[in-house]
XYZ file of C-alpha atoms in Angstrom:
453
model
C 119.836 17.559 62.226
C 122.534 19.184 64.214
C 125.422 20.868 62.524
C 128.643 18.863 62.393
C 131.192 19.759 64.992
C 134.102 21.717 63.694
C 137.417 20.521 65.073
C 139.163 23.255 66.936
C 142.575 24.293 65.747
C 145.607 23.688 67.976
C 145.948 27.428 68.515
C 142.304 27.762 69.524
C 142.618 24.757 71.850
C 145.718 26.174 73.468
C 144.026 29.549 73.894
C 140.973 27.884 75.453
C 143.122 25.869 77.851
C 145.098 28.944 78.835
C 141.863 30.820 79.476
C 140.529 27.961 81.622
C 143.792 27.791 83.550
C 143.734 31.514 84.248
C 140.150 31.237 85.468
C 140.948 28.212 87.606
C 143.881 29.818 89.373
C 142.838 31.825 92.422
C 144.147 35.367 92.739
C 147.619 35.405 94.177
C 147.748 36.923 97.616
C 150.663 38.510 99.347
C 152.442 41.751 99.910
C 152.608 42.510 96.240
C 149.055 41.546 95.223
C 146.416 43.525 97.056
C 148.073 43.624 100.475
C 149.335 47.166 99.893
C 145.811 48.417 99.249
C 144.592 46.620 102.356
C 147.371 48.224 104.377
C 146.106 51.582 103.113
C 142.552 50.755 104.226
C 143.779 49.882 107.737
C 145.782 53.120 107.828
C 142.750 55.207 106.837
C 140.580 53.471 109.395
C 142.926 54.530 112.170
C 143.544 58.029 110.833
C 139.920 59.131 110.519
C 138.715 58.144 113.985
C 141.930 59.273 115.687
C 141.627 62.748 114.199
C 138.411 63.083 116.212
C 139.823 61.945 119.578
C 142.088 64.953 120.391
C 139.257 67.386 119.613
C 136.726 65.885 122.015
C 137.499 68.407 124.790
C 136.926 71.321 122.370
C 133.680 69.822 121.025
C 132.536 69.287 124.597
C 133.300 72.907 125.433
C 131.684 74.337 122.281
C 128.428 72.447 122.851
C 128.610 73.008 126.632
C 128.217 69.332 127.442
C 128.572 67.765 130.878
C 130.535 64.532 131.375
C 127.288 62.564 131.250
C 126.086 64.322 128.098
C 129.436 63.704 126.420
C 129.142 60.025 127.349
C 125.677 59.952 125.771
C 127.007 61.559 122.591
C 129.825 59.032 122.375
C 127.212 56.278 122.608
C 126.162 57.289 119.076
C 129.211 55.551 117.607
C 128.196 52.309 119.308
C 124.563 52.683 118.255
C 125.686 52.887 114.644
C 128.411 50.258 114.646
C 126.839 47.407 116.612
C 124.001 46.669 114.133
C 126.312 47.396 111.199
C 128.889 44.753 112.162
C 126.790 41.563 111.982
C 125.162 42.937 108.844
C 128.602 43.470 107.339
C 129.605 39.920 108.328
C 126.626 38.516 106.422
C 127.428 40.692 103.415
C 131.068 39.576 103.479
C 129.948 35.933 103.411
C 127.595 36.668 100.514
C 129.552 39.097 98.334
C 133.119 39.001 99.644
C 135.040 41.443 101.778
C 136.176 43.676 98.920
C 132.706 44.925 98.009
C 131.894 45.747 101.634
C 135.262 47.358 102.328
C 135.170 49.515 99.184
C 131.776 50.979 100.044
C 132.410 51.351 103.768
C 135.770 53.113 103.468
C 134.295 55.806 101.201
C 131.323 56.472 103.498
C 133.600 56.421 106.544
C 136.021 58.945 105.060
C 133.203 61.390 104.306
C 131.394 60.891 107.631
C 134.183 62.463 109.715
C 132.981 65.895 108.554
C 129.605 65.427 110.268
C 130.633 65.908 113.947
C 132.099 69.291 113.060
C 128.728 70.404 111.724
C 126.819 69.409 114.865
C 125.347 72.308 116.837
C 123.571 70.367 119.578
C 123.716 67.102 121.496
C 121.146 65.295 119.264
C 123.004 66.363 116.113
C 126.323 65.176 117.544
C 124.722 61.867 118.553
C 123.312 61.342 115.037
C 126.560 62.272 113.288
C 128.570 59.869 115.437
C 126.028 57.102 114.731
C 126.669 57.469 110.982
C 130.412 57.451 111.605
C 130.024 54.363 113.798
C 128.013 52.430 111.214
C 130.662 53.054 108.568
C 133.613 52.150 110.785
C 131.812 49.038 112.055
C 131.220 47.698 108.557
C 134.763 48.569 107.533
C 136.298 46.850 110.570
C 134.585 43.551 109.777
C 135.407 43.639 106.065
C 139.064 44.614 106.416
C 139.715 42.057 109.176
C 138.091 39.298 107.107
C 140.360 40.248 104.213
C 143.412 40.275 106.498
C 142.839 36.834 108.017
C 142.381 35.429 104.510
C 145.835 36.693 103.578
C 147.244 35.364 106.835
C 145.910 31.855 106.253
C 147.329 31.786 102.746
C 150.792 32.764 104.013
C 150.842 30.120 106.775
C 152.267 32.482 109.403
C 151.051 35.067 111.856
C 150.925 38.449 110.137
C 147.687 40.132 111.168
C 149.468 42.405 113.648
C 151.252 44.002 110.709
C 147.902 45.120 109.304
C 146.826 46.462 112.674
C 150.178 48.215 112.922
C 149.092 50.266 109.910
C 145.841 51.019 111.750
C 147.879 52.273 114.696
C 150.157 54.238 112.375
C 147.083 55.891 110.900
C 145.782 56.569 114.400
C 149.108 58.167 115.258
C 148.949 60.365 112.160
C 145.363 61.370 112.917
C 146.161 62.086 116.549
C 149.162 64.230 115.592
C 147.083 66.137 113.074
C 144.301 66.724 115.587
C 146.705 67.737 118.338
C 148.572 70.207 116.109
C 145.275 71.631 114.856
C 144.083 72.128 118.441
C 147.356 73.756 119.481
C 147.205 76.046 116.414
C 143.671 77.215 117.144
C 142.056 75.477 114.140
C 138.368 74.813 114.783
C 137.145 71.203 114.902
C 134.805 71.924 111.959
C 137.671 73.048 109.722
C 139.920 70.188 110.751
C 137.250 67.542 110.166
C 136.436 68.992 106.746
C 140.079 68.806 105.665
C 140.339 65.272 107.052
C 137.272 64.220 105.057
C 138.558 65.602 101.756
C 142.038 64.087 102.076
C 140.687 60.758 103.325
C 138.148 60.531 100.496
C 140.867 60.955 97.891
C 143.040 58.290 99.485
C 140.064 55.972 100.055
C 139.100 56.203 96.401
C 142.530 55.004 95.309
C 142.625 52.207 97.907
C 139.117 51.017 97.033
C 139.872 50.965 93.310
C 142.996 48.821 93.759
C 141.754 46.454 96.479
C 141.962 42.871 95.203
C 139.182 40.242 95.591
C 139.299 37.922 98.573
C 139.394 34.143 98.318
C 135.698 34.060 99.261
C 134.825 36.026 96.145
C 136.912 33.646 94.051
C 135.204 30.575 95.502
C 131.729 32.087 95.084
C 132.455 32.957 91.458
C 133.761 29.493 90.599
C 131.009 27.720 92.487
C 128.558 29.460 90.164
C 130.838 28.601 87.226
C 130.884 24.923 88.209
C 127.089 24.756 88.446
C 126.501 26.284 84.994
C 129.418 24.688 83.131
C 127.570 21.443 82.149
C 125.061 23.397 80.079
C 127.899 25.146 78.251
C 129.613 21.793 77.671
C 126.498 20.424 75.967
C 126.110 23.592 73.921
C 129.720 23.678 72.767
C 130.034 19.938 72.326
C 132.920 19.592 74.790
C 133.678 16.310 76.486
C 132.792 16.160 80.188
C 135.398 15.490 82.854
C 136.248 11.871 83.694
C 133.820 10.451 86.230
C 131.008 12.888 85.378
C 128.198 12.144 82.935
C 127.345 14.689 80.218
C 125.170 17.458 81.627
C 125.787 16.412 85.251
C 126.412 19.318 87.617
C 129.526 19.515 89.714
C 129.031 19.364 93.459
C 129.284 22.894 94.912
C 131.744 23.623 97.684
C 129.788 23.758 100.916
C 130.724 25.088 104.329
C 129.243 24.172 107.658
C 126.952 26.716 109.281
C 128.494 28.995 111.864
C 128.204 27.941 115.505
C 128.649 30.101 118.576
C 130.957 27.756 120.451
C 132.076 28.397 124.039
C 135.597 29.150 122.827
C 134.310 31.734 120.361
C 132.304 33.405 123.124
C 135.320 33.444 125.457
C 137.513 34.885 122.697
C 134.843 37.537 122.225
C 135.050 38.326 125.947
C 138.826 38.664 125.646
C 138.426 41.000 122.681
C 135.860 42.975 124.675
C 138.331 43.589 127.513
C 141.138 44.645 125.168
C 139.090 47.011 123.016
C 137.332 48.473 126.035
C 140.763 49.586 127.259
C 141.561 51.059 123.834
C 138.214 52.850 123.593
C 138.425 54.382 127.067
C 141.942 55.709 126.488
C 141.012 57.000 123.023
C 137.998 59.031 124.144
C 138.855 59.907 127.735
C 142.665 60.126 127.815
C 142.756 63.719 126.593
C 139.758 64.638 128.763
C 141.537 63.226 131.825
C 144.664 65.258 131.072
C 142.663 68.437 130.419
C 140.134 68.264 133.256
C 141.862 66.300 136.025
C 145.487 67.321 135.432
C 144.690 70.773 133.923
C 146.832 70.307 130.804
C 146.577 72.768 127.887
C 144.916 71.587 124.622
C 148.223 70.639 122.978
C 149.664 68.607 125.892
C 146.233 67.061 126.532
C 146.228 65.599 123.036
C 149.778 64.319 123.527
C 148.488 61.536 125.771
C 146.681 59.857 122.907
C 149.616 60.525 120.568
C 151.924 58.636 122.958
C 149.367 55.834 123.263
C 149.002 55.506 119.477
C 152.763 55.659 118.886
C 153.390 52.852 121.370
C 150.623 50.757 119.798
C 152.186 51.210 116.369
C 155.572 50.011 117.597
C 154.032 47.114 119.499
C 152.061 45.909 116.509
C 155.038 46.151 114.179
C 156.794 43.596 116.383
C 153.654 41.764 117.508
C 153.766 39.084 114.796
C 157.425 38.343 115.490
C 156.787 38.081 119.237
C 153.741 35.827 118.749
C 155.635 33.489 116.416
C 158.528 33.232 118.890
C 156.832 33.193 122.312
C 153.242 32.275 121.478
C 150.201 34.552 121.436
C 149.081 33.683 124.977
C 152.334 34.849 126.556
C 152.388 38.032 124.465
C 148.862 38.964 125.554
C 149.485 38.098 129.205
C 152.697 40.143 129.466
C 151.006 43.014 127.651
C 148.154 42.930 130.154
C 150.598 43.233 133.049
C 152.221 46.249 131.367
C 148.754 47.777 131.011
C 148.067 47.291 134.727
C 151.303 49.074 135.643
C 150.759 51.884 133.135
C 147.175 52.608 134.162
C 147.934 52.589 137.896
C 150.790 55.080 137.551
C 148.788 57.274 135.140
C 145.911 57.576 137.603
C 148.169 58.025 140.641
C 150.300 60.867 139.280
C 149.429 64.535 139.293
C 151.900 65.496 136.563
C 150.738 65.526 132.910
C 154.177 64.587 131.533
C 154.281 61.434 133.670
C 150.742 60.511 132.653
C 151.626 60.927 128.970
C 154.629 58.610 129.354
C 152.554 55.897 131.001
C 149.761 56.234 128.459
C 152.469 55.003 126.100
C 153.051 51.968 128.318
C 149.322 51.185 128.176
C 149.455 51.390 124.389
C 152.415 49.029 124.245
C 150.620 46.597 126.533
C 147.439 46.271 124.456
C 149.075 46.647 121.033
C 149.142 43.051 119.787
C 146.229 41.640 121.784
C 143.195 42.231 119.581
C 144.878 41.231 116.291
C 145.844 37.912 117.904
C 142.263 37.408 119.123
C 140.935 38.003 115.587
C 143.488 35.576 114.169
C 142.502 32.897 116.690
C 138.792 33.376 115.957
C 139.367 32.971 112.226
C 140.862 29.510 112.807
C 137.967 28.178 114.873
C 135.921 25.394 113.249
C 132.680 27.374 113.243
C 131.982 27.508 109.507
C 132.757 30.721 107.663
C 135.709 32.721 109.051
C 133.844 35.904 108.133
C 131.123 35.093 110.648
C 133.601 34.253 113.423
C 135.554 37.443 112.776
C 132.308 39.425 112.733
C 131.296 37.926 116.095
C 134.592 38.834 117.778
C 134.676 42.231 116.085
C 131.096 43.071 117.034
C 131.663 42.204 120.683
C 135.037 43.924 120.867
C 134.080 47.068 119.023
C 130.866 47.308 121.031
C 133.148 47.601 124.067
C 135.435 50.018 122.230
C 132.502 52.278 121.447
C 130.108 51.683 124.348
C 132.816 51.761 127.029
C 133.433 55.523 126.797
C 129.750 56.352 127.482
C 129.959 54.076 130.523
C 132.985 56.012 131.744
C 131.053 59.239 131.171
C 128.211 57.951 133.347
C 130.645 56.930 136.094
C 132.500 60.254 135.858
C 129.229 62.157 136.161
C 128.618 60.516 139.549
C 132.236 60.547 140.775
C 135.190 61.897 138.789
C 137.073 61.109 135.597
C 139.994 59.743 137.623
C 137.728 57.394 139.589
C 135.929 56.234 136.431
C 139.229 55.338 134.774
C 139.956 52.804 137.510
C 138.184 50.428 135.153
C 141.437 50.235 133.150
C 143.526 48.106 135.563
C 140.486 45.907 136.265
C 140.091 45.161 132.553
C 143.818 44.504 132.206
C 143.683 41.873 134.974
C 140.732 40.199 133.217
C 142.741 40.181 129.977
C 145.644 38.408 131.693
C 143.270 35.771 133.072
C 141.724 35.090 129.634
C 145.045 35.064 127.742
C 145.527 31.238 128.018
C 142.634 30.869 125.534
C 145.097 31.742 122.797
C 147.498 28.962 123.749
C 145.153 26.261 122.451
C 144.791 28.025 119.125
C 148.484 27.896 118.348
C 150.042 29.719 115.473
C 148.606 30.489 112.088
C 148.432 27.551 109.778
C 147.725 27.344 106.131
C 144.144 26.377 105.396
C 143.766 24.245 102.279
C 140.481 25.115 100.620
C 138.835 22.668 98.240
C 139.961 23.594 94.763
C 137.315 24.056 92.088
C 137.006 21.118 89.731
C 138.110 22.280 86.335
C 139.210 20.549 83.183
C 142.577 22.241 83.313
C 144.291 22.447 86.671
C 147.862 22.997 87.685
């Protein structure tokens, strides 16, 4: 015989209902609930890689690398990041973006010390591959987290996250430029960057809130196991469900590589190829072709990063007012003008000023591409974001080695003619964003619970 059921007291019932309600309510998302930590992750992402960019000429000189050998070394970042990105996308879909971002940001912060320890081309290639794998995984995870927050807010806001990336890039570029001008060795600078970044990454990782995917995965498991607990505790099942019957899990359609997703990936490729070429070859162009000193040579990337920060701070507002397609198209035209003048001038100060115009032109483009990809009906947004990110960041990281190969057989100035060509392609692909429209709130199926508000 089974033991008689003991009626629960009103206080116990109220406590149980409150507990169920707290479990049923998804984590609140917004500027005050996890967004600050995500902003910090974006900032660190930009800071770490940008602290490397101004020191590339000194690393090249120390290891006595040719333009072609430097291009091969820079390929290490792509070799690490490209396989890491789709892997990270799968892990985000399985475990949520927080788990991936927390691990990747810590590895990424420590990995910046490795290029300073390299004493040969193979060692530099291997160290940059580790750095690339970490930044690739982090890019996918943090962008998936950002588009989740954007969809919950119902308005375009992803450029604000990327503005923090650009602000971090500006800080890293300033630090690297000042270290170069002050005679600090790349090894010492990278070591300091790693220590400071690890401390900040630890705090950001500890306070990063779960994404909606983690919430849904947790409650899907809860819904499937709840009937057994109902039978054990003697609770009444929900109306319309027999005792012991499982709830239907929330299912998503499998991801599909639609033509629009592939074209958005091509647009992201053009934009990030421009960013990658300027990041890795801007200071080399100023130092080798225009004969600028180490400090002024690094100023080109500082101006580029500063303009990108400003552009991304106002990118959301511009996209909401004028539409993302027009913002990207006008930015592409600014990039054409900036790159043509930069390559035509023989004066470093003029080139630095127009590097800033290039930065302003490409500032909002990739965040808007990521936002559009996340709203495609391809299944999980994490997979769509990973597809666009993988393609774009492959260009960001593999483009500089291509420029190195071209420079080896011509000149750095001639190789950088790829910039206006890519900007024209960006302007032609910009209408893709018009069909996507602005960010809209996505209503996810709510978990079926006995107590729901």
